[in-house]
CSV table of C-alpha atoms in Angstrom, one decimal:
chain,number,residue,atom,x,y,z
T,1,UNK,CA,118.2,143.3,117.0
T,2,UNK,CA,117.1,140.3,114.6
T,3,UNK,CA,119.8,138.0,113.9
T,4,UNK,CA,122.2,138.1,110.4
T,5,UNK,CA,119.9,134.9,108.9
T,6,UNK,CA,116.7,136.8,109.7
T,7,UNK,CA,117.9,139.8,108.3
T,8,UNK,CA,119.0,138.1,105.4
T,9,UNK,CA,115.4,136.2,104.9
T,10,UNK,CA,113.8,139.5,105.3
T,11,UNK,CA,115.9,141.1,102.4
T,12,UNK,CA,115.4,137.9,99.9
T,13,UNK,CA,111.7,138.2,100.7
T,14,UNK,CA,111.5,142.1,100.3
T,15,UNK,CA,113.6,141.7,97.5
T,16,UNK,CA,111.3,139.2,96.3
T,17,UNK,CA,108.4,141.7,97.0
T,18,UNK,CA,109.6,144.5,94.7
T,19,UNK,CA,110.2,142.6,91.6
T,20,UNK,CA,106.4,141.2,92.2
T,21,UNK,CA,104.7,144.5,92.5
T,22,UNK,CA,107.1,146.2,89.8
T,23,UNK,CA,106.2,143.7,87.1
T,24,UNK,CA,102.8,144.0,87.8
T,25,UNK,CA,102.8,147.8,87.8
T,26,UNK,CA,104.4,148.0,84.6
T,27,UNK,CA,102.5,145.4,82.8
T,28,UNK,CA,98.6,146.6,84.2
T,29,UNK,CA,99.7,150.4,84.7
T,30,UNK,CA,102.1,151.3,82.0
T,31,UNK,CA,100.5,148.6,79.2
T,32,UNK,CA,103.4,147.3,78.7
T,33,UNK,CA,103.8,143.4,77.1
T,34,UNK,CA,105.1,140.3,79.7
T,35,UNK,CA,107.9,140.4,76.6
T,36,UNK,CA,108.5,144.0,77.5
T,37,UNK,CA,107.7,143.4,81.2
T,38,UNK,CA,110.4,140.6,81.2
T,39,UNK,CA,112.9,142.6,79.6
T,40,UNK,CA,112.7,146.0,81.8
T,41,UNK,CA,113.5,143.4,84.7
T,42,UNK,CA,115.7,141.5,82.9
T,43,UNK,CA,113.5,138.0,83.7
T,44,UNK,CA,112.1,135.5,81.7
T,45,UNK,CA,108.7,135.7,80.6
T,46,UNK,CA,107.8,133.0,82.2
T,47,UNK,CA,109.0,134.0,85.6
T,48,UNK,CA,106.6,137.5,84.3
T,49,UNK,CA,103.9,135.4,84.1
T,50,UNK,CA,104.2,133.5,87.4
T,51,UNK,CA,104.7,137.2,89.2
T,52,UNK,CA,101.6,138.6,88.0
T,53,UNK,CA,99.7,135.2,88.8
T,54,UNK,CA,101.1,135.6,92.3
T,55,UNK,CA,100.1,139.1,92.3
T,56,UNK,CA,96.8,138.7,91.6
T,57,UNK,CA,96.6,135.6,94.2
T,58,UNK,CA,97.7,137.7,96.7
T,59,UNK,CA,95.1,140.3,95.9
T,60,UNK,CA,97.7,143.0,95.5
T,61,UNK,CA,95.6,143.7,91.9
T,62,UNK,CA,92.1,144.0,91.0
T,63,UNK,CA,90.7,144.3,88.3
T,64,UNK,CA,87.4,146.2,87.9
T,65,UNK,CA,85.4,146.8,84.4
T,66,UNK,CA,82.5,149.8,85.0
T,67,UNK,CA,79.4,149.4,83.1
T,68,UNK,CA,77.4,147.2,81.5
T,69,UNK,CA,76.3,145.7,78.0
T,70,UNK,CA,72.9,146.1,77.1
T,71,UNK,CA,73.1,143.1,75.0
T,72,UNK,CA,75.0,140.9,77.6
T,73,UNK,CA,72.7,142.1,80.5
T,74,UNK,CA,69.8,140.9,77.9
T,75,UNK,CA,71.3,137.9,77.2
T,76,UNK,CA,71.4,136.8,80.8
T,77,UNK,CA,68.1,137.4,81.8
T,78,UNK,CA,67.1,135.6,78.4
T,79,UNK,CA,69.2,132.1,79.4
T,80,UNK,CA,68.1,133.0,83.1
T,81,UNK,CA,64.1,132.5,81.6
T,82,UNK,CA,64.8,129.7,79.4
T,83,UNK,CA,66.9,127.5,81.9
T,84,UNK,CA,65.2,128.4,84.7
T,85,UNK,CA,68.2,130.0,86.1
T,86,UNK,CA,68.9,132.2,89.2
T,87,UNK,CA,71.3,133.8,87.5
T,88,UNK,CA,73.6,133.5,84.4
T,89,UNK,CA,76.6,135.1,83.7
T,90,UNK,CA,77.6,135.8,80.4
T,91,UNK,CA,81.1,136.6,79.4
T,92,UNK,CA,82.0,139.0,76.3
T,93,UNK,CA,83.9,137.6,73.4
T,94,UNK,CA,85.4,139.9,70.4
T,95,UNK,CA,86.4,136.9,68.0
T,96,UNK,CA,83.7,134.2,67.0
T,97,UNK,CA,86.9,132.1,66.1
T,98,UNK,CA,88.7,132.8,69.3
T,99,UNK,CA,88.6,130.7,72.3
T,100,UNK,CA,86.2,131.7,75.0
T,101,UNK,CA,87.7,129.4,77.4
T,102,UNK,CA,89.8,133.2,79.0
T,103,UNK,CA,87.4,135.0,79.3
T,104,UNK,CA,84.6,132.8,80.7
T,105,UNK,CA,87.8,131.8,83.7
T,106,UNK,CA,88.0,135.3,84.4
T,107,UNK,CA,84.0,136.1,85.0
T,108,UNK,CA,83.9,132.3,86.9
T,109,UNK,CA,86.7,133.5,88.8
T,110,UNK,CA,85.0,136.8,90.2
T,111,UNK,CA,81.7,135.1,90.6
T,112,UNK,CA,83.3,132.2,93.4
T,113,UNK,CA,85.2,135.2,95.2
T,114,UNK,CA,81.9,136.4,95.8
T,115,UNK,CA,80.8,133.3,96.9
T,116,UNK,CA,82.9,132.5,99.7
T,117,UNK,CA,82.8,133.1,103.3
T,118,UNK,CA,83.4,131.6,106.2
T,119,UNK,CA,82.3,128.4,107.3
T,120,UNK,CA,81.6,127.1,104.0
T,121,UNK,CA,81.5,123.5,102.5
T,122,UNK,CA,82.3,123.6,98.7
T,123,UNK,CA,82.7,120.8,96.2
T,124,UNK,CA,84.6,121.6,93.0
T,125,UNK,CA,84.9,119.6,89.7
T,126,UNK,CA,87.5,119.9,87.4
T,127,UNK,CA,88.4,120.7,84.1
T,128,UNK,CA,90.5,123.9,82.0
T,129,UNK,CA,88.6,126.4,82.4
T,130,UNK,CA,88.1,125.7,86.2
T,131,UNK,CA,91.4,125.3,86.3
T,132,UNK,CA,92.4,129.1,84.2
T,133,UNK,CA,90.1,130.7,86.6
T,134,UNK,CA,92.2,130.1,89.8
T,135,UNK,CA,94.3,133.5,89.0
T,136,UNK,CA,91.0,135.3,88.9
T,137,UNK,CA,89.7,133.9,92.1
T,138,UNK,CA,90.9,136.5,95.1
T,139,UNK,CA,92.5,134.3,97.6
T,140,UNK,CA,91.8,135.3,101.1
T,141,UNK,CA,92.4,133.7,104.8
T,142,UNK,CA,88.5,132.0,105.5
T,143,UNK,CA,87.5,130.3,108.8
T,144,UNK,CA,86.2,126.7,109.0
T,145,UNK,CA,86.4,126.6,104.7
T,146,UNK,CA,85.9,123.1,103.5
T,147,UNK,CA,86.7,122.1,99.7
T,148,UNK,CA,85.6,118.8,99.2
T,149,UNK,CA,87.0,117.8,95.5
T,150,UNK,CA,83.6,116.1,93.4
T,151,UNK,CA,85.3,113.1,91.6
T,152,UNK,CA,88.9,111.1,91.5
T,153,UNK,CA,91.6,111.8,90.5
T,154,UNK,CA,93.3,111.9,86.6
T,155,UNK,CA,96.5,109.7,87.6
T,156,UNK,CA,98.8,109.9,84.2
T,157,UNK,CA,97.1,114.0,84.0
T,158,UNK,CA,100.0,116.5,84.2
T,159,UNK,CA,97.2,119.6,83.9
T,160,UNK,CA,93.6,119.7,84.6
T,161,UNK,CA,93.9,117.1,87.4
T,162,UNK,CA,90.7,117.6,89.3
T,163,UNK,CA,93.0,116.5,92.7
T,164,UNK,CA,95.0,119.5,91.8
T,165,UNK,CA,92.4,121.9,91.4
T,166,UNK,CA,90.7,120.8,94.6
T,167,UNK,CA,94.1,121.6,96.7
T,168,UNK,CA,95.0,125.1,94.9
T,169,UNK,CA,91.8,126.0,95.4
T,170,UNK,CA,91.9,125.2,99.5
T,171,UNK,CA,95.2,126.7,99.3
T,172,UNK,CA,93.6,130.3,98.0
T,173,UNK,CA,91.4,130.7,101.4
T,174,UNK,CA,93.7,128.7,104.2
T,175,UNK,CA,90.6,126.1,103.7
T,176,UNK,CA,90.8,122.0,104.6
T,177,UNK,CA,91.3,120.2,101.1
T,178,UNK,CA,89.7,116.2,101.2
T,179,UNK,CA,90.7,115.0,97.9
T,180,UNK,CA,89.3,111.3,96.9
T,181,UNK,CA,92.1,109.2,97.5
T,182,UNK,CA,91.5,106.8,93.4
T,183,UNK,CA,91.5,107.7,90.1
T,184,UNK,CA,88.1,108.8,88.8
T,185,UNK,CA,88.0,105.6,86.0
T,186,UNK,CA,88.7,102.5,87.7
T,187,UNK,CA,89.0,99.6,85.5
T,188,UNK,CA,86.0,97.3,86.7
T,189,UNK,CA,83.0,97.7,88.6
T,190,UNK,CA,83.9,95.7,91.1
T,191,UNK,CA,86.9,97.4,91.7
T,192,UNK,CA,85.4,100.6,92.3
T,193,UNK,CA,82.6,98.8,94.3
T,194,UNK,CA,86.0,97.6,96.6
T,195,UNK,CA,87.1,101.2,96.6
T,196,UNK,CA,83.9,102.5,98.1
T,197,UNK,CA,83.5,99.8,100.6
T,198,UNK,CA,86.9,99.2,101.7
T,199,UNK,CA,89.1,102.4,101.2
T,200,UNK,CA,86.7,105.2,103.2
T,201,UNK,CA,85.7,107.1,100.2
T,202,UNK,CA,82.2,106.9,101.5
T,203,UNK,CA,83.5,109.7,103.8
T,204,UNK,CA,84.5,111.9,101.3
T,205,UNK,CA,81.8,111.3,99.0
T,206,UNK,CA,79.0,112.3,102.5
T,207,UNK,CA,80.6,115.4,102.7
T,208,UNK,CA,80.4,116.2,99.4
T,209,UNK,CA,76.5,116.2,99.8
T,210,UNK,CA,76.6,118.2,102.6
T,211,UNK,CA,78.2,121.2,100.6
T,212,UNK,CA,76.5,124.2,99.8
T,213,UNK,CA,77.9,125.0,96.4
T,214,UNK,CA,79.5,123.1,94.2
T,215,UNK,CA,80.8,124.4,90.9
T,216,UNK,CA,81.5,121.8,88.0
T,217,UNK,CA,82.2,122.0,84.4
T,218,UNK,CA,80.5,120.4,81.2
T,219,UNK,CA,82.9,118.2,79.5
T,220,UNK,CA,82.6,117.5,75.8
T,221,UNK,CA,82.9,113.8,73.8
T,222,UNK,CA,84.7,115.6,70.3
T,223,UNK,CA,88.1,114.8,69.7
T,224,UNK,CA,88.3,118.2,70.8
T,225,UNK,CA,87.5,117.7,74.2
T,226,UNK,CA,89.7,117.8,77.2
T,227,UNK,CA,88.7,114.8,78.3
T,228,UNK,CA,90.0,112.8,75.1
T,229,UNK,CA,93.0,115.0,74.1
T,230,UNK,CA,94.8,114.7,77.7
T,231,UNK,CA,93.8,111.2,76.9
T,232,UNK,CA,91.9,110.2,80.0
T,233,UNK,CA,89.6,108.2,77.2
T,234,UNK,CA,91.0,106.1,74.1
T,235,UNK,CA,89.5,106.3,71.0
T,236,UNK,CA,87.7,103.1,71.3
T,237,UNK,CA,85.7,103.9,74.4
T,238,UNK,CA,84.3,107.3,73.1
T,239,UNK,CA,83.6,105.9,69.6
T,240,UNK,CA,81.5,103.1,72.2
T,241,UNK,CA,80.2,106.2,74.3
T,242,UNK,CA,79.2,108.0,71.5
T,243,UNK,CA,77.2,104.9,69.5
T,244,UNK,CA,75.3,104.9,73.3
T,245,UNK,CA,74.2,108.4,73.1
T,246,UNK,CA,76.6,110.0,75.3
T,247,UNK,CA,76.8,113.2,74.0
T,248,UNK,CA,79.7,114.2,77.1
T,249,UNK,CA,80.1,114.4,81.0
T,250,UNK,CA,79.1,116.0,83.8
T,251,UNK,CA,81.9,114.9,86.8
T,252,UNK,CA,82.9,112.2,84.4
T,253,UNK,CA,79.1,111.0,84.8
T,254,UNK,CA,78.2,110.7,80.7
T,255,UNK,CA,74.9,111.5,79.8
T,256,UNK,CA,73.2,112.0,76.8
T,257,UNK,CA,71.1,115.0,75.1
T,258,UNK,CA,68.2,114.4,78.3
T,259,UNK,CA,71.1,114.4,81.2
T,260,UNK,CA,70.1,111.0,81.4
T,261,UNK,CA,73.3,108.8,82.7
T,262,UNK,CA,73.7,106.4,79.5
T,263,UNK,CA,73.9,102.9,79.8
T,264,UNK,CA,77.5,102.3,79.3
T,265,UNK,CA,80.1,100.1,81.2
T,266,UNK,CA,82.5,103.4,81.6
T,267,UNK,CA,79.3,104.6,84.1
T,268,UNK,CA,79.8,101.7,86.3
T,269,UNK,CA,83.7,102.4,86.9
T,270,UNK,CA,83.4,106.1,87.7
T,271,UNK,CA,84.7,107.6,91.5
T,272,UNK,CA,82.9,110.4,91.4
T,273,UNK,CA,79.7,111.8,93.1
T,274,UNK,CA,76.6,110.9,91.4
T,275,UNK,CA,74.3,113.6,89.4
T,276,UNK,CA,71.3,113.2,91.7
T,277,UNK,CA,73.6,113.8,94.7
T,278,UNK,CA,74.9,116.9,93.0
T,279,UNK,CA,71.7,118.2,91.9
T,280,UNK,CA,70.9,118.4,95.4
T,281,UNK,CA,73.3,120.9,96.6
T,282,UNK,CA,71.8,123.9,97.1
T,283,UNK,CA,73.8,126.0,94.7
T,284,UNK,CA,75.2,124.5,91.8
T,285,UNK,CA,77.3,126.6,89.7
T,286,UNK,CA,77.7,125.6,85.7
T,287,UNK,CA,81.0,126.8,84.4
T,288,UNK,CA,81.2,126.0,80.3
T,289,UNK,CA,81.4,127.2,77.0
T,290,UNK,CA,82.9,126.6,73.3
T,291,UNK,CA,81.6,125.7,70.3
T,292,UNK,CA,81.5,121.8,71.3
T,293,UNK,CA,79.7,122.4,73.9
T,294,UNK,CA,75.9,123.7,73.3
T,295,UNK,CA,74.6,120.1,73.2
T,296,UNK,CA,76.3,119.0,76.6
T,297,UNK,CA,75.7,122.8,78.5
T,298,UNK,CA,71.8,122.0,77.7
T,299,UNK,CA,72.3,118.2,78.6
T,300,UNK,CA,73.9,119.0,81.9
T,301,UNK,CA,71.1,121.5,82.9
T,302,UNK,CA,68.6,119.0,82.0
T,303,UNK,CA,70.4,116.8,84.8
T,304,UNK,CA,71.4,118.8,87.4
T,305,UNK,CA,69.3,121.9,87.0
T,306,UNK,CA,72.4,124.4,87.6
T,307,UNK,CA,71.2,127.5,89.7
T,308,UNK,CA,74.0,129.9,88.3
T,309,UNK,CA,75.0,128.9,84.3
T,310,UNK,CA,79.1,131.2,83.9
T,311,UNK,CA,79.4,131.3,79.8
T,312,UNK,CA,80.3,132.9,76.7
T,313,UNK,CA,78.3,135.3,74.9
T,314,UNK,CA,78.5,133.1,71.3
T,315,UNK,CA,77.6,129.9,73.3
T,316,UNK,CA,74.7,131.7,75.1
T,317,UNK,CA,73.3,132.5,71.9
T,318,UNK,CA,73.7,129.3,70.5
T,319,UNK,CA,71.8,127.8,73.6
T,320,UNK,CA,68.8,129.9,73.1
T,321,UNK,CA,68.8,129.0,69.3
T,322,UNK,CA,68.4,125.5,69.6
């Protein structure tokens, strides 16, 4: 017989169990609201929303959507011709106002499930829709799984932090997480030249080019952007970024409308794997869409020639416009 504390774990644990599965029953099976959800169980919302999050990590709900769009399905093969794609995926959006940023986490999420196995060597960017994808990603215990994070870290960044992407994403598959131990912007060439030489990022950085995949964002220069409104950049330096063509940033990397690296002092200070090195790795997965982001999707392609391209309907068509 199990001892009284054992018993007791089991019970909180089971206990713990129930409320999980019940909360996700009622919200996917019965419709209801998280308000609703939250209220039936007599929980916050926000203890609804962490249960279903947890649910889906734990693969105890899958979502499947039969069929296909004939328009979508066109759409694809369109960007897949134009680019020179392998493959895009292009997410459905119902609102040309609405942000796309949902639903183009959720097809990202399903397409990297699919992706991994065991044995694999992955390098992952950073960003929010990256980051909104990881309840859509079906966790699962992988062998020998590497996830090599692409860049430094955002140190004053509560969300979005590419260090904690890299780990939550190691964490889904039981995988080895090797994070770049700096920020991303450093404040002087030299001091990132130091970093390099002296602090063993060079070993971080070879292993990144050994991956196989690696799936990155396309960040924006707009006020908009997530790079400027979680204030990783001042006003000041994108005002300067912008006067030098940048038009965003691929891995912090800015480029302009060519994916050529402009020739800015912000370059220089960046912890972060190179675009030439990226564009090497065999599959290269480009996860982005908005509004803002046409000009920097078709700048990043030019620079890293993505294989797979995961966006939004509205921004696919905007990309075969211009």
């Amino acid at each position: 017989m199990a001892p009284p504390h054992a018993q007791r774990a089991r019970t909180k644990s089971d206990a713990g169990d129930e409320l999980r599965l019940r909360a996700a029953w009622i919200y996917y099976m019965e419709g209801e609201t998280q308000s609703n959800v939250a209220a039936i169980l007599g929980v916050n919302r926000i203890t609804v929303t962490r249960l279903l999050s947890e649910a889906r990590r734990r693969g105890e709900v899958t979502i499947q959507i039969k069929g296909e769009l004939a328009s979508l399905i066109e759409l694809q093969r369109d960007l897949e011709k134009r680019f020179g794609l392998e493959r895009a995926i292009v997410a459905p959006v119902s609102d040309a106002k609405a942000d796309p940023t949902a639903v183009i986490a959720a097809a990202a999420g399903a397409h990297i499930s699919a992706l991994m196995r065991a044995g694999l060597t992955i390098g992952v960017g950073w960003g929010r829709t990256l980051h909104e994808s990881l309840p859509h990603i079906e966790g699962r215990n992988l062998k020998d799984v590497r996830v090599v994070s692409l860049l430094g870290g955002i140190m004053e960044a509560r969300r979005f932090n590419p260090a904690e992407f890299a780990w939550r994403f190691a964490e889904l598959f039981e995988a080895e997480g090797y994070l770049i131990p700096a920020p991303a912007l450093v404040d002087s060439a030299d001091a990132r030249k130091v970093l390099l030489d002296q602090c063993g990022l060079e070993h971080v950085f070879k292993m990144a080019q050994t991956a196989e995949i690696a799936v990155f964002g396309a960040g924006g220069i707009s006020e908009g952007s997530t790079t400027y409104k979680l204030g990783h950049l001042n006003e000041s330096e994108r005002k300067s970024l912008t006067e030098a063509g940048a038009v965003g940033d691929v891995l912090y990397n800015f480029i302009d409308g060519d994916g050529v690296p402009v020739n800015h002092p912000i370059n220089d200070r960046v912890i972060s794997v190179d675009l030439e090195s990226l564009a090497n790795i065999p599959q290269r997965v480009l996860v982005s869409g908005g509004s803002d982001k046409t000009v920097v999707i078709k700048a990043a392609i030019r620079a890293v020639s993505p294989t797979v391209l995961v966006t939004d309907e509205l921004t696919a068509r905007s990309l075969l416009k211009a």
